[in-house]
Amino acid sequence: NPGDVKVLVLRASAKRQQGTDESFEMALEDLADAAALYSLNQKQVHQAEGADVSDSGLEVLEHPEITRQRTLTWNDMAVRYFKRHEYDQAITLFNKAIGKERELAKMYEGSVIDARFFVNRGDCYRAMGGGGSHLEQALEDYRKALDLLPGNNDVMTRIALVQHAKGTQLFNMERYNEAFAEFSMAISHNPHVATFYAHRGNALYYQGKYAQAHADYKRALALDP
């Protein structure tokens, strides 16, 4: 039954989960065929009801499950690029997936963007390193993910790592008070990492706040004797 849209979507899902470059492309081809068939089927239904189905007439929206499978495929392709350290290609695909999910969320009540897409794009920005702009972009994505998954430990751990990295950059620029604020934010998101306390202690030490620095060093030692 080559006209069965549902079977095409299911096969695309199976191909996506094979996780190879070739299978991803095959999955996208199946989804393109599914979208074309769905549009044709819907136009035939509307034509039977007497609607205008000319090119300038009725617009048929893509079925949300087709769109959803496509965004998942883009995400999985992007993760594959990420693992190869091909960050620009990965971010391009994450952007496409998030953009399309935003369109779905506007069209269908109750539809939300998959938080994993923000987490994955944030990981990409964080891995790129370099200037502070990448860290800010990573932090923005992680915060969006946390809005969707309140209290999620994996996301909070990532936020803490970015805050710590920002604090380290500021410390090396001798901006100790700002570094202290970033280290404090890291600790608020993950209070179980000795290095965060040790580095905040350094920021306090260089401001002459020895009692507070001493307390942070003691806490670091308690966590990691």
Tab-separated table of C-alpha atoms in Angstrom:
chain	number	residue	atom	x	y	z
A	1	ASN	CA	0.000	0.000	0.000
A	2	PRO	CA	2.316	2.800	-1.214
A	3	GLY	CA	-0.287	5.451	-0.415
A	4	ASP	CA	-0.342	4.808	3.337
A	5	VAL	CA	1.008	7.972	4.978
A	6	LYS	CA	1.181	6.406	8.436
A	7	VAL	CA	3.416	3.551	7.261
A	8	LEU	CA	5.785	6.009	5.573
A	9	VAL	CA	6.073	7.987	8.818
A	10	LEU	CA	6.723	4.813	10.812
A	11	ARG	CA	9.405	3.692	8.371
A	12	ALA	CA	11.002	7.152	8.612
A	13	SER	CA	11.078	6.755	12.395
A	14	ALA	CA	12.750	3.350	12.064
A	15	LYS	CA	15.329	4.736	9.642
A	16	ARG	CA	16.012	7.694	11.927
A	17	GLN	CA	16.749	5.370	14.814
A	18	GLN	CA	19.337	3.480	12.743
A	19	GLY	CA	21.434	6.613	13.228
A	20	THR	CA	23.584	6.662	10.086
A	21	ASP	CA	24.046	9.497	7.590
A	22	GLU	CA	22.377	7.402	4.899
A	23	SER	CA	19.445	6.362	7.086
A	24	PHE	CA	18.796	9.983	8.112
A	25	GLU	CA	18.582	11.025	4.456
A	26	MET	CA	16.264	8.097	3.719
A	27	ALA	CA	14.067	9.091	6.670
A	28	LEU	CA	13.760	12.645	5.329
A	29	GLU	CA	12.842	11.281	1.901
A	30	ASP	CA	10.070	9.168	3.445
A	31	LEU	CA	8.771	12.186	5.324
A	32	ALA	CA	8.766	14.299	2.166
A	33	ASP	CA	6.752	11.564	0.418
A	34	ALA	CA	4.407	11.335	3.408
A	35	ALA	CA	3.850	15.106	3.384
A	36	ALA	CA	3.079	15.120	-0.338
A	37	LEU	CA	0.663	12.186	-0.009
A	38	TYR	CA	-1.070	13.716	3.005
A	39	SER	CA	-1.518	17.008	1.156
A	40	LEU	CA	-2.917	15.206	-1.896
A	41	ASN	CA	-5.305	13.131	0.228
A	42	GLN	CA	-6.583	16.195	2.074
A	43	LYS	CA	-7.119	18.107	-1.153
A	44	GLN	CA	-9.117	15.200	-2.562
A	45	VAL	CA	-11.300	15.169	0.548
A	46	HIS	CA	-11.907	18.915	0.323
A	47	GLN	CA	-12.509	18.699	-3.421
A	48	ALA	CA	-15.191	16.104	-2.783
A	49	GLU	CA	-16.781	18.595	-0.397
A	50	GLY	CA	-16.765	21.285	-3.099
A	51	ALA	CA	-13.829	23.349	-1.806
A	52	ASP	CA	-11.366	25.234	-4.049
A	53	VAL	CA	-8.196	23.108	-4.169
A	54	SER	CA	-6.356	25.093	-6.854
A	55	ASP	CA	-2.824	26.323	-6.198
A	56	SER	CA	-4.216	29.680	-5.128
A	57	GLY	CA	-7.028	28.159	-3.141
A	58	LEU	CA	-7.062	25.848	-0.128
A	59	GLU	CA	-3.851	25.551	1.881
A	60	VAL	CA	-3.319	22.113	3.453
A	61	LEU	CA	-1.274	22.107	6.636
A	62	GLU	CA	1.224	19.302	7.123
A	63	HIS	CA	0.158	16.683	9.653
A	64	PRO	CA	1.920	17.465	12.979
A	65	GLU	CA	3.296	13.922	13.296
A	66	ILE	CA	5.135	14.314	9.994
A	67	THR	CA	6.603	17.604	11.175
A	68	ARG	CA	7.482	16.071	14.515
A	69	GLN	CA	9.356	13.170	12.942
A	70	ARG	CA	11.263	15.613	10.735
A	71	THR	CA	12.371	17.744	13.699
A	72	LEU	CA	13.462	14.603	15.554
A	73	THR	CA	15.471	13.557	12.498
A	74	TRP	CA	17.144	16.969	12.289
A	75	ASN	CA	17.941	16.764	15.998
A	76	ASP	CA	19.498	13.307	15.693
A	77	MET	CA	21.499	14.409	12.645
A	78	ALA	CA	22.719	17.435	14.592
A	79	VAL	CA	23.792	15.256	17.522
A	80	ARG	CA	25.819	13.171	15.077
A	81	TYR	CA	27.531	16.323	13.797
A	82	PHE	CA	28.135	17.391	17.406
A	83	LYS	CA	29.931	14.137	18.179
A	84	ARG	CA	32.190	14.795	15.192
A	85	HIS	CA	32.909	18.320	16.509
A	86	GLU	CA	31.224	19.804	13.433
A	87	TYR	CA	29.450	22.411	15.539
A	88	ASP	CA	28.327	24.861	12.855
A	89	GLN	CA	26.483	22.137	10.938
A	90	ALA	CA	24.943	20.882	14.168
A	91	ILE	CA	23.693	24.323	15.213
A	92	THR	CA	22.158	24.907	11.778
A	93	LEU	CA	20.057	21.756	12.185
A	94	PHE	CA	19.166	22.501	15.817
A	95	ASN	CA	17.957	25.938	14.670
A	96	LYS	CA	15.754	24.342	12.007
A	97	ALA	CA	14.294	21.868	14.498
A	98	ILE	CA	13.567	24.524	17.131
A	99	GLY	CA	12.103	26.910	14.554
A	100	LYS	CA	9.726	24.274	13.222
A	101	GLU	CA	8.737	23.226	16.759
A	102	ARG	CA	7.888	26.849	17.541
A	103	GLU	CA	5.581	26.890	14.524
A	104	LEU	CA	3.857	23.743	15.794
A	105	ALA	CA	3.460	25.200	19.279
A	106	LYS	CA	1.691	28.234	17.802
A	107	MET	CA	-0.648	26.163	15.651
A	108	TYR	CA	-1.631	23.405	18.070
A	109	GLU	CA	-2.781	24.061	21.618
A	110	GLY	CA	-0.847	21.997	24.152
A	111	SER	CA	2.108	21.474	21.793
A	112	VAL	CA	5.471	22.440	23.314
A	113	ILE	CA	9.044	22.507	22.067
A	114	ASP	CA	11.097	19.460	23.002
A	115	ALA	CA	13.461	20.582	25.782
A	116	ARG	CA	16.139	18.220	24.473
A	117	PHE	CA	16.584	20.448	21.436
A	118	PHE	CA	17.571	23.397	23.660
A	119	VAL	CA	19.829	21.194	25.789
A	120	ASN	CA	21.573	19.784	22.738
A	121	ARG	CA	22.083	23.188	21.103
A	122	GLY	CA	23.351	24.532	24.429
A	123	ASP	CA	25.856	21.676	24.607
A	124	CYS	CA	27.030	22.668	21.141
A	125	TYR	CA	27.585	26.305	22.096
A	126	ARG	CA	29.360	25.279	25.292
A	127	ALA	CA	31.662	22.888	23.421
A	128	MET	CA	32.607	25.631	20.959
A	129	GLY	CA	34.331	27.502	23.784
A	130	GLY	CA	36.135	30.641	22.716
A	131	GLY	CA	34.632	33.955	23.722
A	132	GLY	CA	31.915	34.641	26.226
A	133	SER	CA	29.217	34.910	23.553
A	134	HIS	CA	29.089	31.116	23.133
A	135	LEU	CA	28.729	30.662	26.876
A	136	GLU	CA	25.905	33.206	26.959
A	137	GLN	CA	24.137	31.385	24.117
A	138	ALA	CA	24.567	28.061	25.905
A	139	LEU	CA	23.220	29.549	29.131
A	140	GLU	CA	20.195	30.988	27.319
A	141	ASP	CA	19.372	27.589	25.812
A	142	TYR	CA	19.772	25.778	29.128
A	143	ARG	CA	17.473	28.277	30.827
A	144	LYS	CA	14.832	27.716	28.150
A	145	ALA	CA	15.166	23.975	28.737
A	146	LEU	CA	14.812	24.505	32.490
A	147	ASP	CA	11.620	26.488	31.913
A	148	LEU	CA	10.246	23.394	30.156
A	149	LEU	CA	11.715	20.947	32.712
A	150	PRO	CA	11.673	22.762	36.092
A	151	GLY	CA	14.139	21.328	38.595
A	152	ASN	CA	15.743	18.929	36.099
A	153	ASN	CA	19.135	17.951	37.537
A	154	ASP	CA	20.828	17.396	34.171
A	155	VAL	CA	19.885	20.868	32.984
A	156	MET	CA	20.818	22.500	36.306
A	157	THR	CA	24.206	20.755	36.205
A	158	ARG	CA	24.817	22.187	32.734
A	159	ILE	CA	23.855	25.681	33.885
A	160	ALA	CA	26.282	25.340	36.790
A	161	LEU	CA	29.114	24.356	34.432
A	162	VAL	CA	28.507	27.405	32.245
A	163	GLN	CA	28.330	29.752	35.247
A	164	HIS	CA	31.596	28.272	36.509
A	165	ALA	CA	33.249	28.743	33.106
A	166	LYS	CA	32.096	32.366	33.011
A	167	GLY	CA	33.399	32.872	36.536
A	168	THR	CA	36.780	31.451	35.558
A	169	GLN	CA	37.036	33.842	32.604
A	170	LEU	CA	36.185	36.817	34.833
A	171	PHE	CA	38.647	35.682	37.516
A	172	ASN	CA	41.454	35.492	34.955
A	173	MET	CA	40.566	39.062	33.950
A	174	GLU	CA	40.936	40.059	37.649
A	175	ARG	CA	37.249	40.950	37.867
A	176	TYR	CA	36.943	39.161	41.165
A	177	ASN	CA	33.592	40.482	42.368
A	178	GLU	CA	31.882	39.498	39.103
A	179	ALA	CA	33.628	36.120	39.225
A	180	PHE	CA	32.306	35.644	42.769
A	181	ALA	CA	28.746	36.230	41.492
A	182	GLU	CA	29.133	33.642	38.715
A	183	PHE	CA	30.654	31.037	41.052
A	184	SER	CA	27.793	31.664	43.473
A	185	MET	CA	25.287	31.038	40.684
A	186	ALA	CA	27.087	27.805	39.811
A	187	ILE	CA	26.838	26.701	43.445
A	188	SER	CA	23.138	27.579	43.606
A	189	HIS	CA	22.469	25.236	40.658
A	190	ASN	CA	24.774	22.460	41.856
A	191	PRO	CA	26.002	22.740	45.465
A	192	HIS	CA	27.894	19.433	45.407
A	193	VAL	CA	31.041	20.367	43.456
A	194	ALA	CA	34.151	21.126	45.514
A	195	THR	CA	35.827	23.070	42.692
A	196	PHE	CA	33.025	25.637	42.649
A	197	TYR	CA	33.635	26.477	46.324
A	198	ALA	CA	37.415	26.479	45.919
A	199	HIS	CA	37.251	28.901	43.008
A	200	ARG	CA	34.747	31.143	44.761
A	201	GLY	CA	37.126	31.088	47.705
A	202	ASN	CA	39.872	32.347	45.391
A	203	ALA	CA	37.644	35.195	44.200
A	204	LEU	CA	36.974	36.151	47.814
A	205	TYR	CA	40.632	35.818	48.805
A	206	TYR	CA	41.736	38.308	46.145
A	207	GLN	CA	39.153	40.776	47.441
A	208	GLY	CA	40.623	40.505	50.912
A	209	LYS	CA	37.536	38.733	52.283
A	210	TYR	CA	39.542	36.106	54.105
A	211	ALA	CA	36.917	34.789	56.523
A	212	GLN	CA	34.466	34.102	53.689
A	213	ALA	CA	37.230	32.589	51.581
A	214	HIS	CA	38.216	30.354	54.494
A	215	ALA	CA	34.620	29.125	54.818
A	216	ASP	CA	34.489	28.253	51.111
A	217	TYR	CA	37.802	26.385	51.272
A	218	LYS	CA	36.531	24.392	54.275
A	219	ARG	CA	33.380	23.524	52.349
A	220	ALA	CA	35.463	22.424	49.356
A	221	LEU	CA	37.530	20.149	51.578
A	222	ALA	CA	34.403	18.687	53.147
A	223	LEU	CA	33.131	17.760	49.702
A	224	ASP	CA	36.486	16.478	48.454
A	225	PRO	CA	38.925	15.643	51.335
